[in-house]
CSV table of C-alpha atoms in Angstrom, one decimal:
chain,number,residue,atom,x,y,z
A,73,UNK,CA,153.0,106.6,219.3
A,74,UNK,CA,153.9,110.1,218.5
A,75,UNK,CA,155.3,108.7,214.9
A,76,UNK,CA,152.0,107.3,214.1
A,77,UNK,CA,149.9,110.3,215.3
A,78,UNK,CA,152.2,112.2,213.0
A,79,UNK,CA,151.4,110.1,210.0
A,80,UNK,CA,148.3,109.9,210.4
A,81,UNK,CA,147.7,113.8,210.6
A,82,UNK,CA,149.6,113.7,207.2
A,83,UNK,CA,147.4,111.2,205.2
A,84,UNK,CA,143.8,112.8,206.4
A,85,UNK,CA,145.5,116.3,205.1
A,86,UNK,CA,146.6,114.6,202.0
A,87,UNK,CA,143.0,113.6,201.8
A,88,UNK,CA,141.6,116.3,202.8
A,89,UNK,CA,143.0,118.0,199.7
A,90,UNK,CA,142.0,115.7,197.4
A,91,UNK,CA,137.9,116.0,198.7
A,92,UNK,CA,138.8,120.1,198.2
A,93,UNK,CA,140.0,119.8,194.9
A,94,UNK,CA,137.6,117.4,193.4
A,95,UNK,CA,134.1,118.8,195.0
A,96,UNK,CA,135.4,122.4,194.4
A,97,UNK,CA,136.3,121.6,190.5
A,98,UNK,CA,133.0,120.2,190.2
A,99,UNK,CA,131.5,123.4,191.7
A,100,UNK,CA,133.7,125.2,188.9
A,101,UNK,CA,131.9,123.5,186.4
A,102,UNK,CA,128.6,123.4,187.5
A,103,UNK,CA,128.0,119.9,187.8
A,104,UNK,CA,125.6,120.3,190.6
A,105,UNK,CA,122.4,122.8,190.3
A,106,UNK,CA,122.5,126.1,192.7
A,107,UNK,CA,120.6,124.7,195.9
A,108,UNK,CA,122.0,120.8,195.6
A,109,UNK,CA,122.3,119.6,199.3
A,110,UNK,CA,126.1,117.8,198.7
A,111,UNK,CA,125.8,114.7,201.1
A,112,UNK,CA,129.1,113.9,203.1
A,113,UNK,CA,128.5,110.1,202.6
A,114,UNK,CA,127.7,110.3,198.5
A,115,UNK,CA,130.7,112.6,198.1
A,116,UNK,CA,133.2,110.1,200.6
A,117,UNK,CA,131.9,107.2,198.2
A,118,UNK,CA,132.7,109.2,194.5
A,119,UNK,CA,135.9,110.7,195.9
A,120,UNK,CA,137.1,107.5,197.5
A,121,UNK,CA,137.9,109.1,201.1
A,122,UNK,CA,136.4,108.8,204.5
A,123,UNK,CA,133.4,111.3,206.0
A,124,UNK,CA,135.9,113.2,208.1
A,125,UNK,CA,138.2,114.8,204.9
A,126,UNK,CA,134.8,115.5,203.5
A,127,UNK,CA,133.0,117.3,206.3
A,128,UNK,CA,136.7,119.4,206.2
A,129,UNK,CA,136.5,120.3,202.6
A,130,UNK,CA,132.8,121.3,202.4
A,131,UNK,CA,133.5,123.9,205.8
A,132,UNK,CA,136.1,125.2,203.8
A,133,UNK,CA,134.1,125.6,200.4
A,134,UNK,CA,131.5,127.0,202.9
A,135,UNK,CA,134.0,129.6,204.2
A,136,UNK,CA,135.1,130.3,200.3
A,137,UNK,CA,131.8,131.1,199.4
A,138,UNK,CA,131.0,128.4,197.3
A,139,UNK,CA,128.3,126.6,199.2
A,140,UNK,CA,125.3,127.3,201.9
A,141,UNK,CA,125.8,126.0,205.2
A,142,UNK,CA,122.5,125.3,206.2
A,143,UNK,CA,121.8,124.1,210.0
A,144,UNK,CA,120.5,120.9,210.3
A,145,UNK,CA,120.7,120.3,206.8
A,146,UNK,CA,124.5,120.3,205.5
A,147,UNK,CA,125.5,122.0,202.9
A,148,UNK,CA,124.0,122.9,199.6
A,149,UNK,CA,125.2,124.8,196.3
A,150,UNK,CA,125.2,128.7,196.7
A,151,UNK,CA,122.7,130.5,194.4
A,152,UNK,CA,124.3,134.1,193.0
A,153,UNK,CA,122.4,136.9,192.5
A,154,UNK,CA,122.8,139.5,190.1
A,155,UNK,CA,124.0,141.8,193.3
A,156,UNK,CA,126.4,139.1,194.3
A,157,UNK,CA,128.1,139.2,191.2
A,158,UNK,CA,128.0,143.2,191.4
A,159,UNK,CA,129.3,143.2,195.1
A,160,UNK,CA,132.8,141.4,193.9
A,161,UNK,CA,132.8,142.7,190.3
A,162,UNK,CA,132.7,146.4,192.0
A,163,UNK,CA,135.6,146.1,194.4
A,164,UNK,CA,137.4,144.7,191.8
A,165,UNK,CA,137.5,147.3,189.5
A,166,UNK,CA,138.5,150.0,191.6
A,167,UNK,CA,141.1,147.7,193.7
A,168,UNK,CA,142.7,146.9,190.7
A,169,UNK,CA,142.6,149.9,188.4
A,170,UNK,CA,144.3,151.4,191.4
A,171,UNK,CA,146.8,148.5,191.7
A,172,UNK,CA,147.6,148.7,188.3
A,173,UNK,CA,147.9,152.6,188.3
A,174,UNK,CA,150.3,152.6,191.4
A,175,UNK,CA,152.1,149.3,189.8
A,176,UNK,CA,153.5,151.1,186.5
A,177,UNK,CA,155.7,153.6,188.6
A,178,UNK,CA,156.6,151.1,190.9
A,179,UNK,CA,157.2,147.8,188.3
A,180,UNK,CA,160.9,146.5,188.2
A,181,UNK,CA,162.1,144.6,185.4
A,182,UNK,CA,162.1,140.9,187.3
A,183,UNK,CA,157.9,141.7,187.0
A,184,UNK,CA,157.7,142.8,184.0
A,185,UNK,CA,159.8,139.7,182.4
A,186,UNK,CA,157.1,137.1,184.8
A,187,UNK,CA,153.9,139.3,183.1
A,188,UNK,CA,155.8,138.5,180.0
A,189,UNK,CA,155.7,134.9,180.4
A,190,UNK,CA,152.4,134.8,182.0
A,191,UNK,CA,150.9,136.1,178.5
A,192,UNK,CA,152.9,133.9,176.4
A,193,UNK,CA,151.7,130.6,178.6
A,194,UNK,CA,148.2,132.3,178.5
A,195,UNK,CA,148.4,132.9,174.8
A,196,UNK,CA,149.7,129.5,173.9
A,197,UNK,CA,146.5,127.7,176.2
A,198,UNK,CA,144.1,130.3,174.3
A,199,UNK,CA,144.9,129.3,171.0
A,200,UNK,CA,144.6,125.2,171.6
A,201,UNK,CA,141.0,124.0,171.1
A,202,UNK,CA,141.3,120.7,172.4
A,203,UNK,CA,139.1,120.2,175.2
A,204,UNK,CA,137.1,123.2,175.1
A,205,UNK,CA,135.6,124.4,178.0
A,206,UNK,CA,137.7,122.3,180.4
A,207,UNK,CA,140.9,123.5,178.3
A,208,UNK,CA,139.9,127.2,179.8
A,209,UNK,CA,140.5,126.1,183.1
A,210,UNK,CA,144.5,126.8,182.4
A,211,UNK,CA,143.9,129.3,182.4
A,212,UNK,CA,142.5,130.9,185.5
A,213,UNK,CA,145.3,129.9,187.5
A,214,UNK,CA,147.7,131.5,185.1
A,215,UNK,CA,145.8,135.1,185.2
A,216,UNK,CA,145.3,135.0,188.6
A,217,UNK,CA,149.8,134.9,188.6
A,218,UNK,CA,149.3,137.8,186.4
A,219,UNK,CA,147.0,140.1,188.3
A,220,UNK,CA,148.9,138.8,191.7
A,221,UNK,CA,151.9,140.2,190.2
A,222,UNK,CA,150.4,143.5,189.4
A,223,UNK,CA,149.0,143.9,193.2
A,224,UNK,CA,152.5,143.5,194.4
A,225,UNK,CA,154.1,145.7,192.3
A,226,UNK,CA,151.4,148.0,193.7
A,227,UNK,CA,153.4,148.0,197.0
A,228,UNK,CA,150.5,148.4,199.1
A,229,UNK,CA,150.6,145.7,202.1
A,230,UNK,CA,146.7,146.5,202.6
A,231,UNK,CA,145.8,145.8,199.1
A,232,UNK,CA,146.5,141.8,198.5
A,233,UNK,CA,144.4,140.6,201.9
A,234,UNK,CA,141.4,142.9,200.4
A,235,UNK,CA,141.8,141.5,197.1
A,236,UNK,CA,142.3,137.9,198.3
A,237,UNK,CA,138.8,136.8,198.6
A,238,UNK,CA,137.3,138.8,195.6
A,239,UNK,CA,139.7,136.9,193.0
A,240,UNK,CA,139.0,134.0,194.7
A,241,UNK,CA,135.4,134.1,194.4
A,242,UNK,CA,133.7,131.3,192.5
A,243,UNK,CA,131.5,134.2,190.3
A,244,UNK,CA,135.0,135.2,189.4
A,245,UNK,CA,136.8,132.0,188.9
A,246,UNK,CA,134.8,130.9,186.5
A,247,UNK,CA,134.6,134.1,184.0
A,248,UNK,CA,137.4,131.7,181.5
A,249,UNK,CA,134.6,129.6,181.1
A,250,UNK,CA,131.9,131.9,180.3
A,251,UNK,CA,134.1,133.6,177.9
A,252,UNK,CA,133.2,133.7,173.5
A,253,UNK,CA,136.5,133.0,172.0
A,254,UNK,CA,136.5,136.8,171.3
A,255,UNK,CA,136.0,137.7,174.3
A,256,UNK,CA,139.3,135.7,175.4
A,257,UNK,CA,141.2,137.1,172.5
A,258,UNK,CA,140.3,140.3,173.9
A,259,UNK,CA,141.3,139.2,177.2
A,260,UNK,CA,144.8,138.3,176.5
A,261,UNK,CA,144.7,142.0,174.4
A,262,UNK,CA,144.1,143.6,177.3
A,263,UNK,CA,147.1,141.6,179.3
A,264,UNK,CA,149.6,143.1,176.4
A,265,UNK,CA,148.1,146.4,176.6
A,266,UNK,CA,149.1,146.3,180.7
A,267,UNK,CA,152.4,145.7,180.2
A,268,UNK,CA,152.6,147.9,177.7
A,269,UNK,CA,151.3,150.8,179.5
A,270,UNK,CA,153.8,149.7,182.8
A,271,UNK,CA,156.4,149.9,180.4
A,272,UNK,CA,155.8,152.9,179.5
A,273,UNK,CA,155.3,154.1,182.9
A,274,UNK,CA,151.7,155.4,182.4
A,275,UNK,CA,149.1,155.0,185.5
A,276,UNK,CA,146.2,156.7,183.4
A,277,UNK,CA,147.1,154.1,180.8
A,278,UNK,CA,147.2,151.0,182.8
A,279,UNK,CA,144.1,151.9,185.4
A,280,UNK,CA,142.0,152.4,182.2
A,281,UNK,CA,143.2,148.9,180.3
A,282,UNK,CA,142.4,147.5,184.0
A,283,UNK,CA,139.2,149.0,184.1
A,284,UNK,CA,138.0,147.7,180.8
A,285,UNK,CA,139.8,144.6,181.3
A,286,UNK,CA,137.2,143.5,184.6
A,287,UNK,CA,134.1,145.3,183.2
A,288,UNK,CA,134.8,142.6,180.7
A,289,UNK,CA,134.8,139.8,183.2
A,290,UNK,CA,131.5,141.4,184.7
A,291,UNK,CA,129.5,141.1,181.8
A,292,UNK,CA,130.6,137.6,181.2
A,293,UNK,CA,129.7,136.5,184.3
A,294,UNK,CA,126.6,137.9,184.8
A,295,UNK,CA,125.5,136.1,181.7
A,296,UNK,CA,127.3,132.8,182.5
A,297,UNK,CA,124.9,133.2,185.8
A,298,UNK,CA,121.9,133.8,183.3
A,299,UNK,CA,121.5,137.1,185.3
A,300,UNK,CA,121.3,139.6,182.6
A,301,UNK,CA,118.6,142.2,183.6
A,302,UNK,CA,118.4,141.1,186.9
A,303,UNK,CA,120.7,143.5,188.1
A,304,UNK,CA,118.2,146.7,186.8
A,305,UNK,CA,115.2,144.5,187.9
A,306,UNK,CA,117.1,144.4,191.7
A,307,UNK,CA,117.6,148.2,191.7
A,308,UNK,CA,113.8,148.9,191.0
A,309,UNK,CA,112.4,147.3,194.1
């Protein structure tokens, strides 16, 4: 019956979700070693759902970057290189410095209120230690608000789709992780000094905070990636 069809289309998305969200947390924090073959039937058995939501999530993870779709074999945990970290950390900075320089002419108050917020939620998760690194993972979701906020304000409909895959990149989502506690402390700096240079309607200002602000990240996650000097080495063959 079409009722049943219906309901059933609706619980294997519901599960379908739930495999995303738990294999690709644990591909967040490295649970499996770069070049793990993830097994459809292992992963249905620790999740608690059936082959087919599986097979779903880990063609979506594939598509996301997060894992190796290897023929005849499955899938198995991507390995970054030094130039894949590069390739995203690149884009980044100029996509954004420009976001953020066209964003502080363009910023209306509404924005500037939800940046605001975004550093006082981000703030308050930086400063409780309870449950450290897993605690960090609050925070990713939060700047992600914040730099999505910024590439709107940038009022360029060409920008978000180009940006949409390099801030979702795993290299990139888990810089929080990777971070010293200076390092975040410096982080959330650099979110005050944004809204601080919008305010004040400077786009030399804010494209240079935003600059800094993902060289940062860069250098965090090439070391979280143990790829320090690898880059240089890559550039000499």
């Amino acid at each position: 019956m079409p009722g049943d069809d219906d309901d059933r289309r609706k619980l294997h998305g519901h599960a379908g979700e739930i495999a995303y969200a738990a294999i690709r947390d644990r591909l967040l924090r490295d649970e499996w070693p770069a070049g793990t073959r993830l097994l459809e039937a292992d992963l249905a058995a620790m999740i608690g759902v059936s082959r087919t939501p599986v097979r779903d999530a880990l063609r979506r993870l594939s598509n996301e970057g997060f894992l190796d779709y290897v023929a005849n074999a499955g899938c198995r945990v991507k390995a970054f290189t030094a130039k894949d970290v590069e390739a995203a950390f690149d884009l980044r900075v100029e996509l954004e410095s420009y976001a953020a320089r066209r964003a502080a002419s363009r910023i209306g108050s509404p924005a500037m209120a939800a940046l605001s917020s975004l550093c006082d939620q981000m703030e308050e998760v930086a400063a409780d230690h309870v449950g450290e690194p897993r605690r960090r993972d609050r925070l990713t979701p939060l700047n992600q608000a914040f730099h999505a906020i910024i590439i709107e304000a940038a009022d360029n409909p060409r920008l978000a789709p180009l940006l949409a895959n390099l801030t979702s990149a795993p290299v990139v989502l888990r810089t929080y992780r990777s971070y010293t506690a200076d390092e975040i402390a410096r982080s959330m700096g650099h979110h005050r000094e944004l809204i601080q240079a919008m305010q004040a309607g400077d786009a030399d200002w804010a494209g240079a905070v935003m600059r800094s602000h993902i060289h940062a990240g860069y250098r965090a996650a090439l070391r979280d990636t143990g790829l320090f000097g690898a880059l240089a080495e890559d550039t000499q063959d």
